[in-house]
PDB file of C-alpha atoms in Angstrom:
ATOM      1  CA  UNK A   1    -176.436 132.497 133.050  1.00 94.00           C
ATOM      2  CA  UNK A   2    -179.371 132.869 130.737  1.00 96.00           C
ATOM      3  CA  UNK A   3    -179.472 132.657 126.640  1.00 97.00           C
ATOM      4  CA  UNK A   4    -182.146 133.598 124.113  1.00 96.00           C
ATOM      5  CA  UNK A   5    -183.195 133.776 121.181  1.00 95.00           C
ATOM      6  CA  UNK A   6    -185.222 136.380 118.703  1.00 93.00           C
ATOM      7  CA  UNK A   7    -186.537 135.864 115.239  1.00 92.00           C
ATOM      8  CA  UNK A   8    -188.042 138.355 112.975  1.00 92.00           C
ATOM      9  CA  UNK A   9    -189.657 137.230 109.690  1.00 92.00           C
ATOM     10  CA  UNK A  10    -189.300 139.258 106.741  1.00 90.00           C
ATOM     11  CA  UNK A  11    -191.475 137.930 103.674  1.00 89.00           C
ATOM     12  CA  UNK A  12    -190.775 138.342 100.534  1.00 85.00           C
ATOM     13  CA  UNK A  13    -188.108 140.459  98.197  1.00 83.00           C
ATOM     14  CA  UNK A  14    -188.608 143.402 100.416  1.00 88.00           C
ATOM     15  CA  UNK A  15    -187.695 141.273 103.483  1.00 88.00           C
ATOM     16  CA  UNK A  16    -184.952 139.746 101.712  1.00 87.00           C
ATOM     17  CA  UNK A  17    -183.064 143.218 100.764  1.00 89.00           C
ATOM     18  CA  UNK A  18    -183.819 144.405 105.061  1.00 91.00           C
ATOM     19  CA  UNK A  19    -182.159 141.765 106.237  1.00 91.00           C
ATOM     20  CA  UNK A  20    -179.411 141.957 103.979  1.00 90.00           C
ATOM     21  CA  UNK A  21    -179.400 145.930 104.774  1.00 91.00           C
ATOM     22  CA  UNK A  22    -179.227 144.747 108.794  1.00 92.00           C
ATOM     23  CA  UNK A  23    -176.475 142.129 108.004  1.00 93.00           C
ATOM     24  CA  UNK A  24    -174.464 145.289 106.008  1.00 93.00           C
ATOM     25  CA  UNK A  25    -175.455 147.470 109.169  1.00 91.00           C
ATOM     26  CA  UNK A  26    -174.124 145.334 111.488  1.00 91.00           C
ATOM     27  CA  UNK A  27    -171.023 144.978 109.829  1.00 92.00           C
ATOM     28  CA  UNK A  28    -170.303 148.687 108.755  1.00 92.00           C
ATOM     29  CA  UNK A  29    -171.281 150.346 111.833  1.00 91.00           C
ATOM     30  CA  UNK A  30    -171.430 148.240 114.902  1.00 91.00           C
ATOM     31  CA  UNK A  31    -173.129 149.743 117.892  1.00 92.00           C
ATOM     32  CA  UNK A  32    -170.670 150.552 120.296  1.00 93.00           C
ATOM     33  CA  UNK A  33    -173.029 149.842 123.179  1.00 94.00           C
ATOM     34  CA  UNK A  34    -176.558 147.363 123.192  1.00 93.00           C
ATOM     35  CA  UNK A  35    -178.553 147.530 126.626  1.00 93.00           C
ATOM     36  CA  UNK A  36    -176.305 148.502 129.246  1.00 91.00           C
ATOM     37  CA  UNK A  37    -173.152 146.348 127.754  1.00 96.00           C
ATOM     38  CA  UNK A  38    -170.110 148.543 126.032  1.00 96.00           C
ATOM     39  CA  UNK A  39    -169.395 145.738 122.814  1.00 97.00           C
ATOM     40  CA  UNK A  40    -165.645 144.906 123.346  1.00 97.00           C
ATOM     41  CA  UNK A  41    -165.189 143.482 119.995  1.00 97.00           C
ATOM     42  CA  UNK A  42    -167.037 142.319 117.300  1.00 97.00           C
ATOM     43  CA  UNK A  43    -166.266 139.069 114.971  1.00 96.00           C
ATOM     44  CA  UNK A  44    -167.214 139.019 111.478  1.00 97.00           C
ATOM     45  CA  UNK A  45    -167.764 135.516 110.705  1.00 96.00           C
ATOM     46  CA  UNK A  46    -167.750 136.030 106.883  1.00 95.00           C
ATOM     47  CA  UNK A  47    -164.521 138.525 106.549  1.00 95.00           C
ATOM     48  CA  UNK A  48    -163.118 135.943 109.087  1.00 96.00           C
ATOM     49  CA  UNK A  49    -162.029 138.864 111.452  1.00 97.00           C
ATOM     50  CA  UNK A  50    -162.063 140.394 115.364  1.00 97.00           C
ATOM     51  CA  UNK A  51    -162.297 144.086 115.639  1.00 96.00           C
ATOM     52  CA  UNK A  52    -161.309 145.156 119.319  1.00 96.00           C
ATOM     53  CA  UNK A  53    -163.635 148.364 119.798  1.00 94.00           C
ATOM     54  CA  UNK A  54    -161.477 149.587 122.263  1.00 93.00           C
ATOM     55  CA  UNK A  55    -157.699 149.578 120.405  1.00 95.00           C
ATOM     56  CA  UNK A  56    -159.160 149.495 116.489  1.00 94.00           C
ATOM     57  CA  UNK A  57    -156.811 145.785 116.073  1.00 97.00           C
ATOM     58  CA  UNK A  58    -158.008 143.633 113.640  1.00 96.00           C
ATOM     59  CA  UNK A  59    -157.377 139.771 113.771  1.00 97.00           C
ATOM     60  CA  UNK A  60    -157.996 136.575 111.982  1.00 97.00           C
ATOM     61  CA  UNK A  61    -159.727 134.508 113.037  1.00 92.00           C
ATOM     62  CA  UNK A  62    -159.092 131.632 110.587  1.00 90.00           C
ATOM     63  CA  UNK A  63    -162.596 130.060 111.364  1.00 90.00           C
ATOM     64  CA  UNK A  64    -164.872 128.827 107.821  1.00 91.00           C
ATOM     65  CA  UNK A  65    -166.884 131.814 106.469  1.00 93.00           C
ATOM     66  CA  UNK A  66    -170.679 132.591 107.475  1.00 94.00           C
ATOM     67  CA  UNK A  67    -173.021 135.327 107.329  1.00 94.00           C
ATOM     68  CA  UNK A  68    -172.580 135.740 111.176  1.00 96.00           C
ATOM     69  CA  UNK A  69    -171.675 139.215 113.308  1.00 96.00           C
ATOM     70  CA  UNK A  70    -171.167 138.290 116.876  1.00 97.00           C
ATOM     71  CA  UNK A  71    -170.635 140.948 119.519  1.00 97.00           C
ATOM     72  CA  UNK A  72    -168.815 140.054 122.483  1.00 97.00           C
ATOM     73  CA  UNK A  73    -169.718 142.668 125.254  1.00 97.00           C
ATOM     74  CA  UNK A  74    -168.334 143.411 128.900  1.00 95.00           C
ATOM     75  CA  UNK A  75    -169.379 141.443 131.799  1.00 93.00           C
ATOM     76  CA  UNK A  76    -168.750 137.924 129.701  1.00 94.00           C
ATOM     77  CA  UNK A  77    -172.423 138.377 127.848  1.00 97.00           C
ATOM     78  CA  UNK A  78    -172.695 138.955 123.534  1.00 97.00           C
ATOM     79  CA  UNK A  79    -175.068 138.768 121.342  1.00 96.00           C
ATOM     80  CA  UNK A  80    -174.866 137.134 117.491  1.00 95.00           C
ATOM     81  CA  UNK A  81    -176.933 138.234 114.201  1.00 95.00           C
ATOM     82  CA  UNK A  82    -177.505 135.820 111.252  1.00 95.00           C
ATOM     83  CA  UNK A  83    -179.526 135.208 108.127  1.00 94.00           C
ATOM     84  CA  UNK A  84    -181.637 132.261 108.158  1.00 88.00           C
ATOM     85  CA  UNK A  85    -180.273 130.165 105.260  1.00 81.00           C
ATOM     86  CA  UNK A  86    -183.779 128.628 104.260  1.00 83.00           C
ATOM     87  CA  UNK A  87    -186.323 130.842 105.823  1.00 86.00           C
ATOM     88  CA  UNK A  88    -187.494 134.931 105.087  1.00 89.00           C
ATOM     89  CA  UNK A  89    -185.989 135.180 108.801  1.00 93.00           C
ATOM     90  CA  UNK A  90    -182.840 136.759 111.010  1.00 93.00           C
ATOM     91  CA  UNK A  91    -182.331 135.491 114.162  1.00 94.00           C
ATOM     92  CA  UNK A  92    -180.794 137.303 117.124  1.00 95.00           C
ATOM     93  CA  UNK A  93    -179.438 135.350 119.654  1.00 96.00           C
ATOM     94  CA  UNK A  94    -178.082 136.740 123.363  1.00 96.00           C
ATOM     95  CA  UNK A  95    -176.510 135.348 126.505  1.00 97.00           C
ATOM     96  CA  UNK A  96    -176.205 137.142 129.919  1.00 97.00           C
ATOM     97  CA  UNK A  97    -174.979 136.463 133.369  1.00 96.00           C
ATOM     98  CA  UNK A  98    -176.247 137.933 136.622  1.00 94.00           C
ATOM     99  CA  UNK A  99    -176.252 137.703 140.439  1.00 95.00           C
ATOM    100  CA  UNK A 100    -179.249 135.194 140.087  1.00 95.00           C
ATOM    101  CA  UNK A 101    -181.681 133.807 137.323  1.00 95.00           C
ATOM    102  CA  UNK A 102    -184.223 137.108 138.105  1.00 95.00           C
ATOM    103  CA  UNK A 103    -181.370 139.477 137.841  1.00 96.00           C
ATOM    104  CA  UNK A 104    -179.871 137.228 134.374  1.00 96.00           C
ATOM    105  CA  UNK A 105    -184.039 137.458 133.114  1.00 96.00           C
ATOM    106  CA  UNK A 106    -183.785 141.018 133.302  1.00 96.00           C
ATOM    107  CA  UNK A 107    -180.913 141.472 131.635  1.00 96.00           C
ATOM    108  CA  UNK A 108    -181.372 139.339 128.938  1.00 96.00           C
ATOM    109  CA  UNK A 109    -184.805 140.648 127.876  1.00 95.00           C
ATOM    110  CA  UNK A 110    -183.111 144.400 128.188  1.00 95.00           C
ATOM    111  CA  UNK A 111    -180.491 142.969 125.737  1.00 95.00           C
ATOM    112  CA  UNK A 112    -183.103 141.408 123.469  1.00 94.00           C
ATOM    113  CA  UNK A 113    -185.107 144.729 123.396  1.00 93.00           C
ATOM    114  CA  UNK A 114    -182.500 146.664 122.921  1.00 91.00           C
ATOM    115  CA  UNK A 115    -180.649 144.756 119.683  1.00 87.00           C
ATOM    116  CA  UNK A 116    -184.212 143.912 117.935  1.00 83.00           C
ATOM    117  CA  UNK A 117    -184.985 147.279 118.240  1.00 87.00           C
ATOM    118  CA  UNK A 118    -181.363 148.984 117.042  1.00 85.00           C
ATOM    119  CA  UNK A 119    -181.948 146.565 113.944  1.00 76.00           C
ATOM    120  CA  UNK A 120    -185.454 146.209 112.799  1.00 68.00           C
TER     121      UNK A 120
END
């Protein structure tokens, strides 16, 4: 098993409106696939639901609110987008599992590459 994490800074009004425009992204139209991962399901911390991808149900998930998207993706790995709440920054972060810690490396910097890129 391997986790990471990814920050981008974004300075500034302009920085503050992208973020919020990759938080609305995120939400609206969720990728239905990062790296090599189909995304199973996707929990939107601040409507307080899970969207299965697969069937379209919607449940609550009764947790407090938070400007938080989490995708949970096949093969037990997901990946989570928020908002600093004191900083110009949005942080990505990403856990994998492979055969071994080479094989979990490589997938976890595909899966970093592959989300910073969909959403910056």
């Amino acid at each position: 098993y391997r986790e990471g994490l990814e920050t981008l800074t974004l300075k500034g009004a302009d920085g503050a409106k992208k973020i919020q425009e990759m938080m609305d992204a995120a939400r609206n139209n969720p990728p239905k696939e990062l790296a090599s991962y189909k995304v199973a399901a996707v929990r939107d911390y601040k409507a307080g639901t899970r969207t299965d991808l697969a069937t379209g149900s919607v449940e609550r998930t009764d947790l407090p609110a938070s400007n938080v998207i989490y995708f949970e993706l096949e093969d037990t790995a997901w990946c989570c987008i928020r908002p600093s709440g004191t900083e110009p920054k949005i942080k990505f972060y990403f856990g994998v599992r492979g055969a071994g810690l080479e094989e979990a490396d490589e997938k976890l910097a595909e899966l970093k590459t592959s989300l910073v890129e969909m959403f910056s």
